[in-house]
Amino acid sequence: MKILVYGLGAIGITFATFLKESGNIVFGKVKEKNFPRKLYVNGIWGKHSAELDKISSDILDFKNEEIDLIILSVKAYNTEEALKDIKQIIRNDTILLLTQNGYGNYELAVKYIGKERTLLSRVIFGAKVVEKGKVNITVNADDVIIGQPDRAIPEDKIKAIVNIIRKSGIPASYSPDVYKILWDKIIYNCALNPLGAILGCSYGDLADNEYTKKIMSKIVEEIFKITKAYKIELNWENPQDYLNFFYKELIPPTREHYPSMFYDIQTGKRTEIDALNGAIVKLAKAKNLETPTNELITNLIKFKEKINRG
């Protein structure tokens, strides 16, 4: 299979390395020139390395490659720009796989690429770039879940892509309920990611403290209010059911993990707050609803972004 990984950050490098190492033709689209073709992944899944077939900062360099699968792994705030780029080269039979955090990526992809060519995934392994082209995988809470929320792509075609990813060594599985599962992660990230970044602590620290647990409960309760208002189906009947699962199943394998926003703020980068708690606030305001805890968290992250980015 010919695969283009668009965005070689931590998640993109992981997919590119594993898929190339397992025998696929893999290209990488990056922003900067002179990005190394040889990639390395270490950590809980062992030591892996692969040299990509081509890396370029110009999307048109891939126009004649007859690409079967494009894996989009840029930050959520770069999704729209990336989709406009991809639209220049995508063929009718090319599949786009989204791997990003947060709300709104799928909706943008449907607008620019079409649901009949777009797959959604829930990625919940933790990876960190240690230096250019090198990644360390620190945690994996569950399989990469892949599906098409609107049933717009044949199931056998989706499962074929899932099998290629699974055979590469990345745990993956198919689910027609991927949109519900993605919302599980949106809630998970909204509760943990910004709060851990603001306080400079791990997910386990947040889960062990009675005061941060109160804040996380409020965040989750507000999100359930918004999903109900928008008639978004979740896997959970109420916030407490979700929180029980959250503390029992989701926290234990990720206890030592520090959030991506923590590292973004430390390095002066923009965070994905607008696709997480910020998106909840935006959805709430559109229906004249209040989400004060999510709004407070969003404002605090934006403050930290501003003072750290200058």
XYZ file of C-alpha atoms in Angstrom:
310
model
C 0.000 0.000 0.000
C 1.170 3.541 -0.780
C 0.712 5.731 2.273
C 1.292 9.442 2.847
C 1.656 10.528 6.463
C 0.824 14.220 6.574
C 2.571 15.673 9.617
C 5.565 13.989 11.223
C 5.078 14.820 14.866
C 4.948 12.129 17.545
C 1.862 10.324 16.194
C 2.844 10.745 12.547
C 6.357 9.412 13.077
C 4.934 6.399 14.905
C 2.533 5.507 12.080
C 5.121 6.193 9.371
C 7.852 4.117 11.024
C 5.688 1.086 11.780
C 3.961 1.085 8.386
C 7.222 1.441 6.451
C 8.982 -1.165 8.587
C 6.184 -3.639 7.799
C 6.642 -3.346 4.033
C 4.472 -0.485 2.801
C 5.595 2.414 0.621
C 5.452 5.411 2.938
C 5.915 9.115 2.247
C 6.038 11.988 4.716
C 4.679 15.522 4.296
C 6.369 18.015 6.610
C 6.491 21.794 7.011
C 10.232 22.194 7.199
C 12.836 21.297 4.614
C 15.685 18.836 5.329
C 13.604 16.650 7.664
C 15.371 13.271 8.121
C 14.018 10.342 6.084
C 15.266 7.864 8.698
C 12.846 7.690 11.615
C 13.129 5.986 14.996
C 10.533 4.848 17.534
C 11.421 3.495 20.979
C 9.463 2.793 24.137
C 6.829 0.330 25.290
C 6.438 -1.219 21.802
C 10.162 -1.886 21.413
C 12.802 -0.392 19.123
C 11.832 0.404 15.532
C 13.351 2.341 12.664
C 12.596 2.911 8.997
C 13.713 5.089 6.115
C 10.763 6.671 4.332
C 10.550 6.543 0.551
C 10.186 10.309 0.230
C 9.816 13.338 2.489
C 8.815 16.758 1.199
C 7.422 20.087 2.374
C 5.588 20.496 -0.964
C 2.335 18.537 -1.302
C 2.593 18.595 -5.106
C 5.671 16.348 -4.894
C 3.203 13.524 -4.132
C 0.689 14.315 -6.884
C 1.795 11.479 -9.193
C 2.315 8.829 -6.505
C -1.179 7.235 -6.692
C -1.505 7.238 -2.919
C -3.951 4.750 -1.368
C -4.084 6.126 2.171
C -3.352 9.541 3.661
C -2.905 9.638 7.431
C -3.491 13.138 8.775
C -1.579 13.739 11.995
C -1.215 17.495 12.352
C -2.404 19.497 15.343
C -6.128 20.262 15.257
C -5.532 23.974 14.641
C -3.726 23.068 11.380
C -6.414 20.677 10.113
C -8.180 23.065 7.737
C -4.943 24.219 6.096
C -3.821 20.590 5.710
C -7.132 19.539 4.144
C -6.873 22.307 1.551
C -3.393 20.977 0.772
C -4.551 17.357 0.556
C -7.442 18.303 -1.721
C -4.871 19.130 -4.420
C -3.601 15.545 -4.671
C -6.279 13.204 -3.328
C -7.783 10.757 -5.835
C -11.332 9.410 -5.898
C -10.187 6.089 -4.413
C -7.765 7.537 -1.834
C -8.817 7.189 1.798
C -8.057 9.875 4.380
C -7.544 8.728 7.987
C -7.824 11.351 10.725
C -5.783 10.783 13.891
C -6.127 14.100 15.703
C -7.432 15.174 19.063
C -10.650 17.001 19.674
C -13.885 18.101 18.079
C -14.261 19.485 14.550
C -11.635 17.602 12.541
C -14.104 15.131 11.045
C -16.586 17.879 10.263
C -13.895 19.821 8.356
C -12.751 16.699 6.494
C -16.300 15.985 5.339
C -16.515 19.567 4.059
C -13.252 19.479 2.081
C -12.724 15.798 1.210
C -16.131 14.137 1.607
C -17.343 11.484 4.029
C -17.036 8.789 1.341
C -13.227 9.204 1.535
C -12.794 10.009 5.231
C -12.115 7.644 8.130
C -12.104 8.740 11.745
C -9.896 7.233 14.424
C -9.486 7.400 18.173
C -5.780 7.301 19.042
C -5.019 6.872 22.712
C -1.356 5.932 22.886
C 1.060 8.518 24.249
C 4.141 9.455 22.243
C 6.714 12.202 22.619
C 9.268 13.588 20.155
C 12.675 13.373 21.849
C 14.542 14.885 18.905
C 13.850 15.457 15.221
C 12.725 12.170 13.654
C 12.838 10.266 16.952
C 9.871 9.354 19.156
C 9.388 7.601 22.475
C 6.076 5.799 23.115
C 5.281 6.018 26.807
C 1.775 4.624 27.243
C -1.070 2.852 25.448
C -4.562 2.846 26.957
C -6.362 0.972 24.157
C -6.368 0.059 20.459
C -6.476 2.680 17.750
C -10.194 2.529 16.853
C -11.046 3.205 13.187
C -14.402 3.626 11.472
C -16.688 5.777 9.318
C -19.300 7.617 11.407
C -21.805 7.908 8.543
C -21.293 4.367 7.158
C -20.093 6.010 3.914
C -17.196 3.595 3.230
C -17.674 -0.180 2.804
C -16.833 -2.113 5.964
C -14.477 -4.499 4.156
C -12.412 -1.565 2.849
C -12.115 -0.113 6.351
C -11.157 -3.483 7.828
C -8.438 -3.913 5.177
C -6.847 -0.647 6.340
C -7.229 -1.661 9.989
C -5.464 -4.960 9.235
C -2.528 -3.199 7.570
C -2.099 -0.961 10.613
C -2.493 -3.877 13.035
C 0.010 -6.026 11.118
C 2.514 -3.179 11.332
C 2.520 -3.584 15.118
C 0.188 -0.760 16.114
C -2.809 -2.217 18.022
C -5.885 -1.328 15.955
C -9.489 -2.419 15.559
C -12.630 -1.480 13.639
C -15.789 -0.004 15.106
C -18.831 1.512 13.386
C -19.320 3.500 16.614
C -16.039 5.385 16.243
C -17.715 8.797 16.693
C -19.025 7.791 20.127
C -15.600 6.414 21.005
C -13.906 9.617 19.833
C -16.212 11.580 22.124
C -15.066 9.350 24.992
C -11.556 10.611 24.270
C -12.674 14.217 23.886
C -14.181 14.032 27.382
C -11.046 12.269 28.686
C -8.789 14.938 27.188
C -10.938 17.843 28.334
C -10.843 16.545 31.903
C -7.122 15.789 32.068
C -5.048 17.530 29.422
C -5.441 21.239 30.241
C -5.695 20.772 34.003
C -2.476 18.743 34.028
C -0.818 21.441 31.924
C -1.972 24.259 34.201
C -0.874 22.457 37.373
C 2.215 20.772 35.897
C 1.326 17.268 37.030
C 0.582 13.771 35.747
C -2.826 12.213 35.126
C -2.348 10.076 38.227
C -1.751 13.171 40.363
C -5.030 14.661 39.134
C -6.960 11.447 39.794
C -5.583 11.080 43.331
C -6.498 14.550 44.567
C -9.964 15.349 45.925
C -9.835 18.963 44.717
C -8.854 18.250 41.124
C -11.396 15.420 41.024
C -14.117 17.983 41.802
C -12.931 20.159 38.906
C -12.810 17.213 36.508
C -16.316 16.152 37.527
C -17.614 19.635 36.683
C -15.860 19.568 33.296
C -17.454 16.214 32.474
C -20.919 17.250 33.686
C -20.843 20.331 31.453
C -19.798 18.287 28.422
C -22.689 15.872 28.957
C -25.031 18.868 29.045
C -23.700 20.035 25.663
C -23.797 16.624 23.974
C -27.388 16.233 25.142
C -28.286 19.646 23.710
C -26.767 18.666 20.346
C -28.185 15.126 20.446
C -24.667 13.659 20.183
C -24.811 9.992 21.158
C -22.329 8.839 23.778
C -21.472 5.427 25.176
C -22.574 6.583 28.618
C -26.014 7.423 29.987
C -24.793 10.028 32.446
C -21.627 11.740 33.747
C -21.264 9.429 36.745
C -21.233 6.299 34.579
C -18.466 7.851 32.510
C -16.483 8.954 35.570
C -16.666 5.451 37.066
C -15.149 4.047 33.860
C -12.677 6.946 33.681
C -11.177 6.233 37.108
C -11.385 2.443 36.918
C -10.229 1.784 33.333
C -8.731 4.880 31.692
C -6.574 6.388 34.419
C -4.594 3.294 35.579
C -2.638 2.691 32.325
C -1.948 6.429 31.896
C -1.159 7.423 35.492
C 2.426 8.488 34.785
C 1.555 10.374 31.609
C 1.990 14.146 31.399
C -0.395 15.896 28.996
C 0.604 17.102 25.539
C -0.448 20.635 26.500
C 2.097 20.572 29.325
C 4.897 20.021 26.793
C 3.364 22.493 24.317
C 3.354 25.241 26.933
C 6.856 24.364 28.131
C 8.193 24.714 24.590
C 6.210 27.850 23.731
C 3.909 26.095 21.265
C 0.220 26.608 20.663
C -2.034 24.038 22.356
C -5.130 22.264 21.043
C -7.414 23.860 23.633
C -9.741 25.245 20.935
C -10.533 21.688 19.780
C -11.161 20.509 23.349
C -12.577 22.644 26.186
C -12.666 25.668 23.880
C -14.849 23.738 21.439
C -17.226 22.839 24.284
C -17.505 26.524 25.194
C -18.158 27.476 21.562
C -20.847 24.804 21.175
C -22.442 25.977 24.429
C -22.552 29.632 23.421
C -24.216 28.732 20.111
C -27.153 27.394 22.148
C -27.023 30.066 24.871
C -25.785 27.543 27.431
C -23.188 28.068 30.149
C -20.090 25.930 30.693
C -18.223 27.960 33.338
C -15.635 25.341 34.306
C -14.658 24.600 30.714
C -14.538 28.335 30.000
C -12.280 28.965 33.000
C -9.939 26.135 31.979
C -9.831 27.467 28.397
C -8.982 30.985 29.571
C -6.227 29.750 31.894
C -4.597 27.750 29.094
C -4.796 30.750 26.769
C -3.120 32.844 29.463
C -0.291 30.323 29.791
C 0.038 30.125 25.996
C 0.353 33.890 25.748
C 2.968 34.385 28.446
C 5.025 31.417 27.228
C 4.873 32.293 23.540
C 5.556 35.992 24.135
